Amino acid sequence: QVQLVESGGGSVQAGGSLRLSCAASAYTYSRNCMAWFRQAPGKEREGVASIYTPVGSTYYADSVKGRFTISRDNAKNTVYLQMNSLKPEDTAIYYCAALHYGTCGILRSPNFDSWGQGTQVTVSS
């Protein structure tokens, strides 16, 4: 059964931090590549970060490098996104997803076919 549940969103001021969590079913987590995407109003969904869960290799969009960190806890089938130095342009709904085909380091939403319900992140200036 494909299942992803995100949590941890909220409202913060610019420069603040948030930590998102994504709990996956064992079936979904077995895809071995989990990712975070985000979608702002009126914009296309964009990839933020991904992680190859067996060894912890990580990949990031240029816009978040140095500020966001993706990690995982294999024992809990959970992926995290630590977001620091948040900016107003980080405001979006953040989604967790599992890779369906392709390469873990390529953050193209069509490559991911399992999606959570999303969690809102709002950053005020």
XYZ file of C-alpha atoms in Angstrom, residues 10-103:
94
model
C 3.832 26.001 9.907
C 4.464 29.726 9.826
C 7.811 31.315 10.612
C 9.583 34.572 10.045
C 12.382 34.919 7.541
C 15.581 33.468 8.896
C 13.737 30.894 10.974
C 13.738 27.116 10.804
C 11.270 24.282 10.400
C 11.610 20.521 10.287
C 9.299 18.473 8.114
C 8.696 14.769 8.565
C 7.390 12.197 6.132
C 6.295 8.821 7.439
C 6.068 6.165 4.747
C 4.567 2.734 4.595
C 7.070 -0.069 4.338
C 6.045 -0.676 0.732
C 6.627 2.951 -0.251
C 9.903 3.215 1.632
C 11.167 0.162 -0.219
C 11.365 2.339 -3.339
C 14.764 3.365 -1.884
C 14.480 6.972 -3.022
C 12.401 9.574 -1.245
C 12.106 13.240 -2.087
C 10.603 16.518 -1.090
C 8.852 18.750 -3.604
C 7.083 22.040 -3.143
C 4.460 24.022 -4.960
C 3.768 27.704 -4.493
C 0.518 29.319 -5.652
C 0.523 29.803 -9.396
C 3.791 27.943 -9.858
C 4.747 24.496 -10.995
C 5.763 21.835 -8.539
C 9.527 21.823 -8.066
C 11.926 19.336 -6.580
C 13.668 20.397 -3.384
C 15.764 17.444 -2.247
C 15.994 13.686 -2.515
C 17.729 10.903 -0.649
C 18.776 7.404 -1.645
C 17.739 5.739 1.562
C 19.966 2.618 1.570
C 23.164 4.670 1.862
C 21.955 8.195 2.560
C 23.150 9.900 -0.623
C 21.481 13.274 -0.939
C 20.636 15.646 -3.767
C 19.444 19.250 -3.622
C 17.984 21.932 -5.804
C 20.326 24.894 -6.163
C 17.792 27.154 -4.488
C 18.055 25.306 -1.172
C 21.663 24.091 -1.092
C 23.358 25.044 2.143
C 20.054 25.832 3.845
C 18.029 22.602 3.708
C 19.080 19.135 4.804
C 17.287 15.916 3.917
C 17.815 12.894 6.131
C 16.201 9.575 6.924
C 15.590 7.075 9.669
C 15.372 3.670 8.045
C 14.140 2.029 11.239
C 11.110 4.333 11.204
C 10.589 4.509 7.417
C 10.723 8.273 7.843
C 12.362 11.059 5.889
C 13.017 14.540 7.234
C 13.647 17.960 5.755
C 15.428 20.408 8.023
C 14.926 23.897 6.666
C 17.121 26.701 7.993
C 17.530 30.334 6.991
C 14.052 30.293 5.518
C 13.094 32.953 2.998
C 9.671 34.241 1.929
C 10.196 32.541 -1.435
C 10.277 29.186 0.370
C 6.563 29.612 1.061
C 4.745 26.667 -0.525
C 2.985 23.419 0.115
C 5.650 20.788 0.664
C 5.065 17.244 -0.517
C 6.853 14.022 0.168
C 7.181 11.531 -2.677
C 8.724 8.202 -3.591
C 10.559 7.463 -6.808
C 8.734 5.431 -9.437
C 11.377 5.332 -12.175
C 14.525 7.118 -13.171
C 17.423 8.359 -11.088
